[in-house]
């Protein structure tokens, strides 16, 4: 895989404190690890599982226009960006079933200037005071994409049930842990994301702040382009929601070597200058 820099192991609604029990969010990491595991999808078999989960969710369940099932006769939702992406699954420990997946679209090593999807969709509307794509550290930039949480899962006996575990009702937060561990593994310092308002509000609720860099647009619903300097995002989470930081970094074990994403520096707002 020409984009790979490293290959490491990811294991290196309602009030959240109530939802995870009496110990509250301080036990968030243990609650997640008790019921789920993160799996880097770095084999053909695991990638096939990712693509089939995306097909079932996007094409069959959500029925997103432009992603009709007939377009994917092999039952796998795949696009041209997958070849330059790092993928991760969330798996239920008790059933072995996939409970979600996400990918990081990375810059090609041989041509980092190739655009990210967000630049093709919203680049013409980027606020030049907030970001200049040409000045970003392209080789260390990635885009969060295909953040998938299926609405329903089949049990071993074939019965359909909600995907959430009562002990850990925030699967999107688990996928953000996958994002940050992939970022650490691949040396990513800047993260693009195009997200709906609901997701942005959820992330901010957990002190995960990404900067809006363009006005909202209609793109499979209302979406807005964001950019986050990973060290700033994680440093703020460390200061304000240590339990969330623990989950995203596996209690610091998956933070970048020599940088624990916990420095108390003020957020660097000069993203337009491509500061790392």
mmCIF file of C-alpha atoms in Angstrom:
data_model
loop_
_atom_site.group_PDB
_atom_site.id
_atom_site.type_symbol
_atom_site.label_atom_id
_atom_site.label_comp_id
_atom_site.label_asym_id
_atom_site.label_seq_id
_atom_site.Cartn_x
_atom_site.Cartn_y
_atom_site.Cartn_z
ATOM 1 C CA UNK A 1 0.000 0.000 0.000
ATOM 2 C CA UNK A 2 1.885 3.114 -1.193
ATOM 3 C CA UNK A 3 0.289 5.412 1.394
ATOM 4 C CA UNK A 4 1.346 3.432 4.447
ATOM 5 C CA UNK A 5 3.803 5.109 6.814
ATOM 6 C CA UNK A 6 3.520 2.728 9.739
ATOM 7 C CA UNK A 7 1.497 -0.301 10.659
ATOM 8 C CA UNK A 8 0.771 -0.471 14.369
ATOM 9 C CA UNK A 9 -1.937 -1.956 16.541
ATOM 10 C CA UNK A 10 -4.917 0.203 17.511
ATOM 11 C CA UNK A 11 -4.881 -1.392 20.904
ATOM 12 C CA UNK A 12 -1.459 0.363 21.740
ATOM 13 C CA UNK A 13 -28.314 11.047 23.292
ATOM 14 C CA UNK A 14 -28.695 11.375 27.181
ATOM 15 C CA UNK A 15 -26.199 12.546 29.708
ATOM 16 C CA UNK A 16 -22.958 10.610 29.188
ATOM 17 C CA UNK A 17 -22.086 10.419 32.874
ATOM 18 C CA UNK A 18 -25.422 8.750 33.575
ATOM 19 C CA UNK A 19 -25.318 6.524 30.509
ATOM 20 C CA UNK A 20 -22.085 4.756 31.444
ATOM 21 C CA UNK A 21 -23.103 4.106 35.039
ATOM 22 C CA UNK A 22 -22.365 5.409 38.491
ATOM 23 C CA UNK A 23 -18.659 5.898 37.848
ATOM 24 C CA UNK A 24 -19.510 8.201 34.964
ATOM 25 C CA UNK A 25 -17.163 9.118 32.165
ATOM 26 C CA UNK A 26 -14.108 8.370 34.288
ATOM 27 C CA UNK A 27 -14.723 4.744 33.366
ATOM 28 C CA UNK A 28 -15.289 5.467 29.670
ATOM 29 C CA UNK A 29 -12.185 3.629 28.445
ATOM 30 C CA UNK A 30 -12.992 0.500 30.446
ATOM 31 C CA UNK A 31 -16.627 0.602 29.346
ATOM 32 C CA UNK A 32 -15.530 0.697 25.712
ATOM 33 C CA UNK A 33 -12.879 -2.002 26.084
ATOM 34 C CA UNK A 34 -15.286 -4.310 27.904
ATOM 35 C CA UNK A 35 -17.652 -4.403 24.943
ATOM 36 C CA UNK A 36 -15.707 -3.389 21.829
ATOM 37 C CA UNK A 37 -12.320 -3.611 20.177
ATOM 38 C CA UNK A 38 -10.676 -1.506 17.479
ATOM 39 C CA UNK A 39 -9.244 -3.424 14.529
ATOM 40 C CA UNK A 40 -7.039 -1.836 11.876
ATOM 41 C CA UNK A 41 -8.405 -3.158 8.575
ATOM 42 C CA UNK A 42 -5.075 -3.895 6.925
ATOM 43 C CA UNK A 43 -5.766 -7.262 5.276
ATOM 44 C CA UNK A 44 -7.940 -8.106 2.247
ATOM 45 C CA UNK A 45 -10.365 -9.968 4.510
ATOM 46 C CA UNK A 46 -10.801 -7.060 6.924
ATOM 47 C CA UNK A 47 -11.138 -4.561 4.080
ATOM 48 C CA UNK A 48 -13.844 -6.743 2.567
ATOM 49 C CA UNK A 49 -15.678 -6.568 5.898
ATOM 50 C CA UNK A 50 -15.389 -2.760 5.862
ATOM 51 C CA UNK A 51 -16.706 -2.434 2.313
ATOM 52 C CA UNK A 52 -19.635 -4.781 2.950
ATOM 53 C CA UNK A 53 -20.585 -2.910 6.123
ATOM 54 C CA UNK A 54 -20.524 0.349 4.176
ATOM 55 C CA UNK A 55 -22.704 -1.174 1.471
ATOM 56 C CA UNK A 56 -25.298 -2.441 3.960
ATOM 57 C CA UNK A 57 -25.415 0.891 5.785
ATOM 58 C CA UNK A 58 -25.109 3.464 2.987
ATOM 59 C CA UNK A 59 -26.770 1.647 0.101
ATOM 60 C CA UNK A 60 -29.369 -0.584 1.743
ATOM 61 C CA UNK A 61 -30.237 1.011 5.082
ATOM 62 C CA UNK A 62 -29.743 4.751 4.506
ATOM 63 C CA UNK A 63 -30.497 4.550 0.761
ATOM 64 C CA UNK A 64 -28.308 7.551 0.015
ATOM 65 C CA UNK A 65 -28.962 8.947 -3.494
ATOM 66 C CA UNK A 66 -26.107 8.096 -5.832
ATOM 67 C CA UNK A 67 -25.295 4.980 -3.820
ATOM 68 C CA UNK A 68 -28.095 2.720 -5.076
ATOM 69 C CA UNK A 69 -27.426 -1.012 -4.568
ATOM 70 C CA UNK A 70 -27.387 -1.679 -8.317
ATOM 71 C CA UNK A 71 -24.202 0.372 -8.549
ATOM 72 C CA UNK A 72 -22.399 -2.182 -6.366
ATOM 73 C CA UNK A 73 -23.287 -5.639 -7.716
ATOM 74 C CA UNK A 74 -20.670 -7.349 -5.522
ATOM 75 C CA UNK A 75 -22.235 -5.917 -2.326
ATOM 76 C CA UNK A 76 -19.160 -3.784 -1.520
ATOM 77 C CA UNK A 77 -19.201 0.029 -1.396
ATOM 78 C CA UNK A 78 -15.767 1.019 -2.730
ATOM 79 C CA UNK A 79 -14.464 4.223 -4.298
ATOM 80 C CA UNK A 80 -11.225 5.569 -5.722
ATOM 81 C CA UNK A 81 -10.070 7.024 -2.399
ATOM 82 C CA UNK A 82 -9.929 3.646 -0.655
ATOM 83 C CA UNK A 83 -6.550 2.846 -2.209
ATOM 84 C CA UNK A 84 -4.996 5.837 -0.397
ATOM 85 C CA UNK A 85 -6.853 5.344 2.898
ATOM 86 C CA UNK A 86 -6.260 3.737 6.270
ATOM 87 C CA UNK A 87 -9.302 1.879 7.617
ATOM 88 C CA UNK A 88 -10.485 0.771 11.049
ATOM 89 C CA UNK A 89 -13.357 -1.365 12.347
ATOM 90 C CA UNK A 90 -15.126 -1.377 15.692
ATOM 91 C CA UNK A 91 -16.055 -4.930 16.611
ATOM 92 C CA UNK A 92 -18.417 -6.249 19.296
ATOM 93 C CA UNK A 93 -16.420 -8.541 21.566
ATOM 94 C CA UNK A 94 -19.402 -10.735 22.444
ATOM 95 C CA UNK A 95 -20.652 -11.383 18.903
ATOM 96 C CA UNK A 96 -17.632 -10.606 16.736
ATOM 97 C CA UNK A 97 -19.801 -8.405 14.541
ATOM 98 C CA UNK A 98 -18.676 -5.072 13.130
ATOM 99 C CA UNK A 99 -20.331 -2.185 14.980
ATOM 100 C CA UNK A 100 -18.858 0.586 12.859
ATOM 101 C CA UNK A 101 -16.009 1.640 10.609
ATOM 102 C CA UNK A 102 -14.115 4.742 9.530
ATOM 103 C CA UNK A 103 -11.320 5.635 7.139
ATOM 104 C CA UNK A 104 -8.645 8.292 6.963
ATOM 105 C CA UNK A 105 -7.953 9.445 3.423
ATOM 106 C CA UNK A 106 -4.218 10.103 3.278
ATOM 107 C CA UNK A 107 -2.156 12.174 0.879
ATOM 108 C CA UNK A 108 -0.390 10.029 -1.736
ATOM 109 C CA UNK A 109 3.324 9.904 -0.962
ATOM 110 C CA UNK A 110 4.267 10.300 -4.618
ATOM 111 C CA UNK A 111 1.983 13.340 -5.124
ATOM 112 C CA UNK A 112 0.757 15.004 -1.897
ATOM 113 C CA UNK A 113 -0.775 17.839 -3.910
ATOM 114 C CA UNK A 114 -3.632 15.610 -5.069
ATOM 115 C CA UNK A 115 -6.859 17.062 -3.636
ATOM 116 C CA UNK A 116 -8.814 15.571 -0.776
ATOM 117 C CA UNK A 117 -12.549 15.028 -1.371
ATOM 118 C CA UNK A 118 -13.415 17.946 0.912
ATOM 119 C CA UNK A 119 -11.288 20.245 -1.250
ATOM 120 C CA UNK A 120 -13.145 19.135 -4.365
ATOM 121 C CA UNK A 121 -16.547 19.618 -2.715
ATOM 122 C CA UNK A 122 -15.992 22.755 -0.605
ATOM 123 C CA UNK A 123 -12.545 24.035 -1.524
ATOM 124 C CA UNK A 124 -13.890 26.933 -3.544
ATOM 125 C CA UNK A 125 -15.701 28.157 -0.441
ATOM 126 C CA UNK A 126 -12.826 27.850 2.054
ATOM 127 C CA UNK A 127 -12.279 30.928 4.199
ATOM 128 C CA UNK A 128 -8.764 32.084 3.200
ATOM 129 C CA UNK A 129 -8.283 33.562 6.665
ATOM 130 C CA UNK A 130 -8.623 30.080 8.156
ATOM 131 C CA UNK A 131 -6.969 27.725 5.693
ATOM 132 C CA UNK A 132 -4.863 27.692 2.570
ATOM 133 C CA UNK A 133 -4.672 24.076 1.355
ATOM 134 C CA UNK A 134 -1.398 24.751 -0.456
ATOM 135 C CA UNK A 135 0.246 25.749 2.840
ATOM 136 C CA UNK A 136 -0.914 22.746 4.833
ATOM 137 C CA UNK A 137 1.656 20.021 5.526
ATOM 138 C CA UNK A 138 0.085 17.886 2.795
ATOM 139 C CA UNK A 139 1.952 14.713 3.626
ATOM 140 C CA UNK A 140 0.757 14.892 7.242
ATOM 141 C CA UNK A 141 -2.837 15.847 6.448
ATOM 142 C CA UNK A 142 -5.771 13.427 6.186
ATOM 143 C CA UNK A 143 -9.542 13.536 5.837
ATOM 144 C CA UNK A 144 -11.992 11.714 8.123
ATOM 145 C CA UNK A 145 -14.389 9.830 5.860
ATOM 146 C CA UNK A 146 -16.992 7.061 5.788
ATOM 147 C CA UNK A 147 -17.692 7.274 9.516
ATOM 148 C CA UNK A 148 -20.257 4.491 9.616
ATOM 149 C CA UNK A 149 -22.443 3.291 12.492
ATOM 150 C CA UNK A 150 -25.114 0.772 11.435
ATOM 151 C CA UNK A 151 -28.529 1.382 12.936
ATOM 152 C CA UNK A 152 -29.224 -2.304 13.477
ATOM 153 C CA UNK A 153 -27.186 -5.476 13.869
ATOM 154 C CA UNK A 154 -28.108 -9.128 13.551
ATOM 155 C CA UNK A 155 -27.466 -11.340 16.545
ATOM 156 C CA UNK A 156 -26.017 -14.806 16.218
ATOM 157 C CA UNK A 157 -29.545 -16.215 16.085
ATOM 158 C CA UNK A 158 -30.477 -13.875 13.223
ATOM 159 C CA UNK A 159 -32.582 -11.487 15.294
ATOM 160 C CA UNK A 160 -32.159 -7.777 14.662
ATOM 161 C CA UNK A 161 -31.211 -5.507 17.541
ATOM 162 C CA UNK A 162 -29.898 -1.942 18.018
ATOM 163 C CA UNK A 163 -26.133 -1.584 17.697
ATOM 164 C CA UNK A 164 -25.630 0.229 20.976
ATOM 165 C CA UNK A 165 -24.413 -1.392 24.159
ATOM 166 C CA UNK A 166 -26.137 -0.046 27.293
ATOM 167 C CA UNK A 167 -22.718 0.299 28.928
ATOM 168 C CA UNK A 168 -21.285 2.305 26.025
ATOM 169 C CA UNK A 169 -24.007 4.178 24.114
ATOM 170 C CA UNK A 170 -21.696 6.424 22.084
ATOM 171 C CA UNK A 171 -20.326 4.411 19.139
ATOM 172 C CA UNK A 172 -19.330 7.587 17.286
ATOM 173 C CA UNK A 173 -16.944 8.367 20.136
ATOM 174 C CA UNK A 174 -15.426 4.930 19.620
ATOM 175 C CA UNK A 175 -14.911 5.743 15.958
ATOM 176 C CA UNK A 176 -13.184 8.994 16.949
ATOM 177 C CA UNK A 177 -10.836 6.851 19.030
ATOM 178 C CA UNK A 178 -10.128 4.922 15.829
ATOM 179 C CA UNK A 179 -9.477 8.212 13.999
ATOM 180 C CA UNK A 180 -6.980 9.439 16.580
ATOM 181 C CA UNK A 181 -5.173 6.118 16.796
ATOM 182 C CA UNK A 182 -4.919 5.971 13.005
ATOM 183 C CA UNK A 183 -3.653 9.553 13.049
ATOM 184 C CA UNK A 184 -0.960 8.619 15.525
ATOM 185 C CA UNK A 185 0.025 5.534 13.527
ATOM 186 C CA UNK A 186 0.334 7.468 10.253
ATOM 187 C CA UNK A 187 1.867 10.689 11.565
ATOM 188 C CA UNK A 188 -1.185 12.828 10.756
ATOM 189 C CA UNK A 189 -1.055 16.343 12.207
ATOM 190 C CA UNK A 190 -4.044 17.986 10.460
ATOM 191 C CA UNK A 191 -7.508 16.514 9.959
ATOM 192 C CA UNK A 192 -10.148 17.593 7.479
ATOM 193 C CA UNK A 193 -13.771 16.611 8.126
ATOM 194 C CA UNK A 194 -17.017 17.494 6.394
ATOM 195 C CA UNK A 195 -19.778 16.905 8.907
ATOM 196 C CA UNK A 196 -23.410 17.502 9.615
ATOM 197 C CA UNK A 197 -24.353 19.920 12.433
ATOM 198 C CA UNK A 198 -25.486 17.096 14.733
ATOM 199 C CA UNK A 199 -22.080 15.414 14.616
ATOM 200 C CA UNK A 200 -20.286 18.695 15.212
ATOM 201 C CA UNK A 201 -22.440 19.368 18.288
ATOM 202 C CA UNK A 202 -21.723 15.877 19.600
ATOM 203 C CA UNK A 203 -17.975 16.319 19.207
ATOM 204 C CA UNK A 204 -18.025 19.688 20.946
ATOM 205 C CA UNK A 205 -20.001 18.135 23.781
ATOM 206 C CA UNK A 206 -16.946 15.964 24.362
ATOM 207 C CA UNK A 207 -14.540 18.922 23.978
ATOM 208 C CA UNK A 208 -13.423 17.806 20.515
ATOM 209 C CA UNK A 209 -13.321 21.084 18.622
ATOM 210 C CA UNK A 210 -12.746 21.322 14.872
ATOM 211 C CA UNK A 211 -12.641 24.746 13.199
ATOM 212 C CA UNK A 212 -15.305 25.459 10.541
ATOM 213 C CA UNK A 213 -13.487 26.615 7.419
ATOM 214 C CA UNK A 214 -16.360 27.092 4.944
ATOM 215 C CA UNK A 215 -20.083 27.881 5.035
ATOM 216 C CA UNK A 216 -22.595 24.991 5.192
ATOM 217 C CA UNK A 217 -23.506 23.389 1.869
ATOM 218 C CA UNK A 218 -26.034 20.855 0.642
ATOM 219 C CA UNK A 219 -24.114 17.595 0.252
ATOM 220 C CA UNK A 220 -26.242 14.559 1.081
ATOM 221 C CA UNK A 221 -27.913 16.875 3.589
ATOM 222 C CA UNK A 222 -26.464 19.988 5.206
ATOM 223 C CA UNK A 223 -22.719 19.602 5.734
ATOM 224 C CA UNK A 224 -19.893 21.939 6.692
ATOM 225 C CA UNK A 225 -16.156 21.661 6.122
ATOM 226 C CA UNK A 226 -13.924 21.648 9.222
ATOM 227 C CA UNK A 227 -10.222 21.392 9.952
ATOM 228 C CA UNK A 228 -8.493 20.391 13.157
ATOM 229 C CA UNK A 229 -4.853 20.602 14.207
ATOM 230 C CA UNK A 230 -4.614 17.233 15.926
ATOM 231 C CA UNK A 231 -2.346 18.408 18.740
ATOM 232 C CA UNK A 232 -4.720 21.275 19.521
ATOM 233 C CA UNK A 233 -7.826 19.090 19.429
ATOM 234 C CA UNK A 234 -6.263 16.541 21.739
ATOM 235 C CA UNK A 235 -4.648 19.070 24.073
ATOM 236 C CA UNK A 236 -8.028 20.703 24.645
ATOM 237 C CA UNK A 237 -9.643 17.326 25.307
ATOM 238 C CA UNK A 238 -6.831 16.549 27.752
ATOM 239 C CA UNK A 239 -7.479 19.742 29.683
ATOM 240 C CA UNK A 240 -11.280 19.692 29.612
ATOM 241 C CA UNK A 241 -12.359 16.024 29.314
ATOM 242 C CA UNK A 242 -9.516 13.795 30.437
ATOM 243 C CA UNK A 243 -11.737 10.714 30.310
ATOM 244 C CA UNK A 244 -12.402 11.338 26.607
ATOM 245 C CA UNK A 245 -8.678 11.853 25.994
ATOM 246 C CA UNK A 246 -8.017 8.532 27.734
ATOM 247 C CA UNK A 247 -10.417 6.738 25.404
ATOM 248 C CA UNK A 248 -9.063 8.354 22.256
ATOM 249 C CA UNK A 249 -5.431 7.611 23.141
ATOM 250 C CA UNK A 250 -5.890 4.358 25.093
ATOM 251 C CA UNK A 251 -4.784 6.233 28.230
ATOM 252 C CA UNK A 252 -1.851 7.758 26.353
ATOM 253 C CA UNK A 253 -0.501 4.510 24.930
ATOM 254 C CA UNK A 254 -1.479 5.492 21.379
ATOM 255 C CA UNK A 255 -0.357 9.121 21.502
ATOM 256 C CA UNK A 256 2.508 9.961 19.139
ATOM 257 C CA UNK A 257 5.983 9.132 20.392
ATOM 258 C CA UNK A 258 7.435 12.183 22.110
ATOM 259 C CA UNK A 259 4.107 14.062 22.029
ATOM 260 C CA UNK A 260 1.354 13.073 24.422
ATOM 261 C CA UNK A 261 -1.148 15.507 22.899
ATOM 262 C CA UNK A 262 -1.415 17.041 26.344
ATOM 263 C CA UNK A 263 0.620 20.248 26.186
ATOM 264 C CA UNK A 264 -1.268 23.208 27.715
ATOM 265 C CA UNK A 265 -0.418 25.552 24.836
ATOM 266 C CA UNK A 266 -3.057 27.903 23.517
ATOM 267 C CA UNK A 267 -4.735 26.573 20.341
ATOM 268 C CA UNK A 268 -2.891 27.546 17.176
ATOM 269 C CA UNK A 269 -5.415 29.467 15.110
ATOM 270 C CA UNK A 270 -3.074 30.350 12.239
ATOM 271 C CA UNK A 271 -4.044 27.281 10.255
ATOM 272 C CA UNK A 272 -3.941 29.396 7.113
ATOM 273 C CA UNK A 273 -0.171 29.515 7.455
ATOM 274 C CA UNK A 274 0.036 25.719 7.562
ATOM 275 C CA UNK A 275 1.557 25.601 11.013
ATOM 276 C CA UNK A 276 2.217 22.100 12.253
#
